[in-house]
PDB file of C-alpha atoms in Angstrom:
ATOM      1  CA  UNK A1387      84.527 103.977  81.518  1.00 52.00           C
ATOM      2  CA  UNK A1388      83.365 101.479  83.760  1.00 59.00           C
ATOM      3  CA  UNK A1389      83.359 101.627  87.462  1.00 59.00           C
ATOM      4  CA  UNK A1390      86.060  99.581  88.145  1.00 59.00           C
ATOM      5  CA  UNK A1391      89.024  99.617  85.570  1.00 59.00           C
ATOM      6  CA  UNK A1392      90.131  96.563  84.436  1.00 62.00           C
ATOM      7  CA  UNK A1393      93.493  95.092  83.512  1.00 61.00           C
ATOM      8  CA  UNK A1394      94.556  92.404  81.046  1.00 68.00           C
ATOM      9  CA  UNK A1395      93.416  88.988  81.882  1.00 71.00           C
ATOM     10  CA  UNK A1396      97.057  87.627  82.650  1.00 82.00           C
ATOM     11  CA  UNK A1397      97.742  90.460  84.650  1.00 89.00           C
ATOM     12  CA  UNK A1398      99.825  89.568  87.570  1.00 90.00           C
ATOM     13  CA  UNK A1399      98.902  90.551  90.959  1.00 91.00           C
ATOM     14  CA  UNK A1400     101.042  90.569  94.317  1.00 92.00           C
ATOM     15  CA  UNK A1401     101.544  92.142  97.021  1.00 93.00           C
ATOM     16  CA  UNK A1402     104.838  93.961  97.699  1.00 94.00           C
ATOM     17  CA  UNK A1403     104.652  93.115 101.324  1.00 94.00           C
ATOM     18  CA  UNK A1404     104.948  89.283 100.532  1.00 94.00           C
ATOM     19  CA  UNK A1405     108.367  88.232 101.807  1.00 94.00           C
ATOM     20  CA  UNK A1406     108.853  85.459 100.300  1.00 95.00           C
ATOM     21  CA  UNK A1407     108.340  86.911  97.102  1.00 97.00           C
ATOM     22  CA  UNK A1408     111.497  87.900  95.510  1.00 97.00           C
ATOM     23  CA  UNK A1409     109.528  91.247  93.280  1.00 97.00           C
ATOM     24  CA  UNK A1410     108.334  92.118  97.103  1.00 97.00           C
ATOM     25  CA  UNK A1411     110.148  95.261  98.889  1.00 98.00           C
ATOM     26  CA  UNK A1412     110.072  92.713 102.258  1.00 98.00           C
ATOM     27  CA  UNK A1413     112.162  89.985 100.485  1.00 97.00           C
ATOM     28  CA  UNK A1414     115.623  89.579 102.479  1.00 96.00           C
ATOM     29  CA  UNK A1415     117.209  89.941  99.540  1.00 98.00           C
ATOM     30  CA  UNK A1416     120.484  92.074 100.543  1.00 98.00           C
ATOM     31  CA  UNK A1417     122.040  94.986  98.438  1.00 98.00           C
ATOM     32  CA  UNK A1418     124.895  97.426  98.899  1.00 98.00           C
ATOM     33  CA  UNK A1419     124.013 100.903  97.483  1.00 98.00           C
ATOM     34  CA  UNK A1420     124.770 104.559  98.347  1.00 96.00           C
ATOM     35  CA  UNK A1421     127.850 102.825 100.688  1.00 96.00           C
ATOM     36  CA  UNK A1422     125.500 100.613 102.901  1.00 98.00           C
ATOM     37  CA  UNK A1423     124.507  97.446 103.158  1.00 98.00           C
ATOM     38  CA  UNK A1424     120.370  97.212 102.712  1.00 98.00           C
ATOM     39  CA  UNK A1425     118.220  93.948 103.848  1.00 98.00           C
ATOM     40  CA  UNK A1426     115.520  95.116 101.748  1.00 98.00           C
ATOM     41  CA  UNK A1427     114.354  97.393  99.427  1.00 98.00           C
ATOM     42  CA  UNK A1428     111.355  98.778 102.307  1.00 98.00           C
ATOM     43  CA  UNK A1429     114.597  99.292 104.814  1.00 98.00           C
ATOM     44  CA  UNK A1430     116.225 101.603 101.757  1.00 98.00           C
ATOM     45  CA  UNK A1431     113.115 103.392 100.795  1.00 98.00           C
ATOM     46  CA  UNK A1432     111.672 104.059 104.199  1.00 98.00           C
ATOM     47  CA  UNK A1433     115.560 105.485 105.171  1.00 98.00           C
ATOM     48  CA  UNK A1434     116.184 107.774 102.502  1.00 98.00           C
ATOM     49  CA  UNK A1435     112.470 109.872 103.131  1.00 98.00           C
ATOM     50  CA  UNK A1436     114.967 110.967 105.657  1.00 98.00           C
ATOM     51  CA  UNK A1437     118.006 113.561 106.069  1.00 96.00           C
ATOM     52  CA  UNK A1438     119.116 112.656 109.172  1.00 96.00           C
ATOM     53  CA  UNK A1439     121.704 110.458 109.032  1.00 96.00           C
ATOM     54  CA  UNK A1440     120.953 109.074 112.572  1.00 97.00           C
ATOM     55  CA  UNK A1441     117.590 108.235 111.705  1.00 98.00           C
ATOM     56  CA  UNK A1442     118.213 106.971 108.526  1.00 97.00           C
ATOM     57  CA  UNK A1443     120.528 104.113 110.497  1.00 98.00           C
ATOM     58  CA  UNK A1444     117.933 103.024 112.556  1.00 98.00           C
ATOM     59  CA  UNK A1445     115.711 102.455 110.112  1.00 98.00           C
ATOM     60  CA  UNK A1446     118.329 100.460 108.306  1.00 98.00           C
ATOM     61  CA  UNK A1447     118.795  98.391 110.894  1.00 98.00           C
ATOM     62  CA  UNK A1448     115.368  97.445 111.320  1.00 98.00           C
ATOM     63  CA  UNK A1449     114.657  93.837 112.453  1.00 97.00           C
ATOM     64  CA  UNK A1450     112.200  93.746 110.250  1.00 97.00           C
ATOM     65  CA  UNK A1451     110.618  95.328 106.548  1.00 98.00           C
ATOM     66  CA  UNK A1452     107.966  95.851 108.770  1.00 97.00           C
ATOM     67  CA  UNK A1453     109.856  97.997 111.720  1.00 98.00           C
ATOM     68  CA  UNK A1454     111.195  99.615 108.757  1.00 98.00           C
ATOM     69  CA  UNK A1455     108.005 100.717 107.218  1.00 97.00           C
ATOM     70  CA  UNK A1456     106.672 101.842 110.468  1.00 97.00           C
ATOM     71  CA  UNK A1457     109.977 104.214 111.261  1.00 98.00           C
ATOM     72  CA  UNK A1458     109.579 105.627 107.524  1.00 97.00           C
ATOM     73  CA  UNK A1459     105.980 106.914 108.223  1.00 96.00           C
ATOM     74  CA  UNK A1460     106.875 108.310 111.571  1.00 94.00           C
ATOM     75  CA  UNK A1461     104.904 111.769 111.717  1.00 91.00           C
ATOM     76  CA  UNK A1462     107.268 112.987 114.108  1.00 93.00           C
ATOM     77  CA  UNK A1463     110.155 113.021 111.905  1.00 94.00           C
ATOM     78  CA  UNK A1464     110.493 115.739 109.060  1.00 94.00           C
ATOM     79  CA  UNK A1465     110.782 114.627 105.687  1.00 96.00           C
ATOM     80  CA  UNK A1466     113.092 115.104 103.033  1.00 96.00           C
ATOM     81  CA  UNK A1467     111.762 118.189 101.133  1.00 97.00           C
ATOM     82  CA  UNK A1468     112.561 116.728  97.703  1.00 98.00           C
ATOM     83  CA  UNK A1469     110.429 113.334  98.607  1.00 97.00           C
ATOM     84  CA  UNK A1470     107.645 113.593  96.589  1.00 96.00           C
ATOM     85  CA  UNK A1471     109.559 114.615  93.513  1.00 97.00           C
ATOM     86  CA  UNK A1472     112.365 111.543  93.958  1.00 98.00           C
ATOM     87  CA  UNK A1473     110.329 108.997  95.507  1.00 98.00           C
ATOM     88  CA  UNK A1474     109.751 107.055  92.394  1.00 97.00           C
ATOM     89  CA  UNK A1475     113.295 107.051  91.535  1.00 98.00           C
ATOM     90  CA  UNK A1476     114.745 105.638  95.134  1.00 98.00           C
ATOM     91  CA  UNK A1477     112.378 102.685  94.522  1.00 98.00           C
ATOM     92  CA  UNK A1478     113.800 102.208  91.098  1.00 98.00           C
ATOM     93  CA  UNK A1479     117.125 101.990  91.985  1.00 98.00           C
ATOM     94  CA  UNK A1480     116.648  99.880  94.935  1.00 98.00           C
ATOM     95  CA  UNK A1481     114.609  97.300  92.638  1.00 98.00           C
ATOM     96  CA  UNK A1482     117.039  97.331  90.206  1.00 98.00           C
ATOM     97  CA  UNK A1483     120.041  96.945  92.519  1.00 98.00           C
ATOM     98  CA  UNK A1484     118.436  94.469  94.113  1.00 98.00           C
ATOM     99  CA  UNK A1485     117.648  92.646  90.145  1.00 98.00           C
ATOM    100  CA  UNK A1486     121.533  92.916  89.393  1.00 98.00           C
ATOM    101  CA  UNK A1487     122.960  91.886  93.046  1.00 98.00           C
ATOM    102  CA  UNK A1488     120.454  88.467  93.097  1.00 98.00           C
ATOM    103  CA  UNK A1489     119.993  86.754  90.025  1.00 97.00           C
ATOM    104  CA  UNK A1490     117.668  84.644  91.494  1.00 98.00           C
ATOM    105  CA  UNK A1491     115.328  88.180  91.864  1.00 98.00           C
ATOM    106  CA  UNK A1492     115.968  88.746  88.210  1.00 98.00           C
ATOM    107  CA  UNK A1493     114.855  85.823  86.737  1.00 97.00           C
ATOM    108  CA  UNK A1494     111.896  85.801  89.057  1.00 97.00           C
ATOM    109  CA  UNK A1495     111.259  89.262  87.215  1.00 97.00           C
ATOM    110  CA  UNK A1496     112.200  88.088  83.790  1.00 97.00           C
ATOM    111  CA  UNK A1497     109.962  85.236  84.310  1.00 96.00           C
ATOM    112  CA  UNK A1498     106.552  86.777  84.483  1.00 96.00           C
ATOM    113  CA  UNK A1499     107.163  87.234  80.827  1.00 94.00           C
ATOM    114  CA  UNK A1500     105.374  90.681  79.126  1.00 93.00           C
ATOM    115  CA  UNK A1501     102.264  90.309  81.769  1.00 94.00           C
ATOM    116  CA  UNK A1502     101.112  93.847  83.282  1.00 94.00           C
ATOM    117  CA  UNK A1503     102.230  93.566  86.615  1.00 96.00           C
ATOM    118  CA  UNK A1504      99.926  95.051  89.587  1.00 94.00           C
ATOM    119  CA  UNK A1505     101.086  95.737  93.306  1.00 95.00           C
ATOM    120  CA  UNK A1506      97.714  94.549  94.531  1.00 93.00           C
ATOM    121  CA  UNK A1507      96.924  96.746  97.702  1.00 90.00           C
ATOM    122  CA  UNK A1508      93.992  97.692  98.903  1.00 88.00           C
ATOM    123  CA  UNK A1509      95.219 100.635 100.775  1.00 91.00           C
ATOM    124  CA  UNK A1510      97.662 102.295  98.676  1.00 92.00           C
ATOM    125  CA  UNK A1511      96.567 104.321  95.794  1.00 93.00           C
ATOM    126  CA  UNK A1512     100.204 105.571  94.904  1.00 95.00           C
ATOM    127  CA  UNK A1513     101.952 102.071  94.793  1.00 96.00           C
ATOM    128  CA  UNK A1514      99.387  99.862  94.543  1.00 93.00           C
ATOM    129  CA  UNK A1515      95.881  99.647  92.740  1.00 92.00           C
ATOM    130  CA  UNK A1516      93.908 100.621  95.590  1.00 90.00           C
ATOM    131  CA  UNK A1517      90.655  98.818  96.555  1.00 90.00           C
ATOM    132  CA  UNK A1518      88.670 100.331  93.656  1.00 88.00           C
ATOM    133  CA  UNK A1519      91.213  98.923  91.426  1.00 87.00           C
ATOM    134  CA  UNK A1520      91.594 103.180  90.139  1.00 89.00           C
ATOM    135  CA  UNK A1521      95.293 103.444  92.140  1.00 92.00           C
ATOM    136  CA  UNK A1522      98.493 104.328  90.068  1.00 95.00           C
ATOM    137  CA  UNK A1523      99.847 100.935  90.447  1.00 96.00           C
ATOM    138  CA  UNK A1524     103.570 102.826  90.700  1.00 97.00           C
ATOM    139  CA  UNK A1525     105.253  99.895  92.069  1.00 97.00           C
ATOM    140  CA  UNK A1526     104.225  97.874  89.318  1.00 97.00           C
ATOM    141  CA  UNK A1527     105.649 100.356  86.526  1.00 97.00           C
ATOM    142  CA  UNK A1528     108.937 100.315  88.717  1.00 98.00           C
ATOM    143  CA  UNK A1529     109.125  96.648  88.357  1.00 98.00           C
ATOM    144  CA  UNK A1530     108.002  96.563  84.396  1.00 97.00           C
ATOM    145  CA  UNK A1531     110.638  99.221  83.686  1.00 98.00           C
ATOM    146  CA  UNK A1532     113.337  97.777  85.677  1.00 98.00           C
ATOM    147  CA  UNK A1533     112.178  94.347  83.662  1.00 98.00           C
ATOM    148  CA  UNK A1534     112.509  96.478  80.190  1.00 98.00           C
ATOM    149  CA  UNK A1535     115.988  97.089  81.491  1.00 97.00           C
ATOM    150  CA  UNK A1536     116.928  93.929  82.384  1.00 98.00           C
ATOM    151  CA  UNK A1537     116.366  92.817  79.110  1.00 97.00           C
ATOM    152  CA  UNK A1538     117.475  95.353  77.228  1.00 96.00           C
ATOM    153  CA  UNK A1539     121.159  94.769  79.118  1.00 95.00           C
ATOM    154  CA  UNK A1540     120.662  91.141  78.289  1.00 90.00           C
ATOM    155  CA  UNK A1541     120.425  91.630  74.306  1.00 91.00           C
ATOM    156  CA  UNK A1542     123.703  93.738  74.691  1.00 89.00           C
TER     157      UNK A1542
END
């Protein structure tokens, strides 16, 4: 194996922080799910690492994906016990809420084609690749699936 693992040569890389890209969780693309209105999937995902309803609020209404993100990793504030197991699927469904409330989002998705897609941070080994290119690339396989989904609904 070499040092650095390598992905397909049209392997698309992005950042999830990019908000002006519609795949990013810092797109103001707007979605209602679990009875409130989101402005982005980072505002949904940071909020529900929470229990308390209170906090979960003020992360919602965040300014910005950013003042979002930073609430969510607040040390201060316990965790959800279950987070690590249901992490994964919160981002799903936000993605794909997000995919079926914008079509714009969707096509944008639909529109990379069959390309390996790769949440290119240097930081984050769980969503991204990580610097060393050796990360899990999760939010990446969120996106592919919820593309395998979109078009699976489409040939219906």
């Amino acid at each position: 194996m070499p040092l650095f693992p390598t992905y397909d040569a049209d392997a698309h890389f992005f950042s999830r922080e990019d908000a002006l890209n519609p795949i990013g969780t810092f797109s103001r693309h707007a979605f209602f799910l679990d009875d409130k209105e989101w402005p982005s999937v980072e505002h949904y995902y940071q909020a529900m690492k929470f229990d308390d309803a209170q906090y979960r609020e003020r992360v919602r209404t965040a300014g910005h994906p950013k003042k979002a993100r930073r609430l969510g990793r607040n040390r201060f504030k316990k965790r959800r016990a279950d987070w690590h197991s249901v992490k994964q699927v919160v981002m799903t469904r936000a993605v794909y809420t997000k995919c079926r409330t914008h079509v714009e989002v969707a096509e944008a998705l639909l529109a990379l084609g069959e390309v390996t897609l790769v949440e290119n941070s240097s930081y984050d080994y769980h969503w991204g690749c990580g610097r060393d290119r050796r990360g899990d690339n999760h939010y990446g396989k969120v996106l592919m699936n919820v593309r395998s989904k979109l078009r699976e609904e489409a040939r219906q």
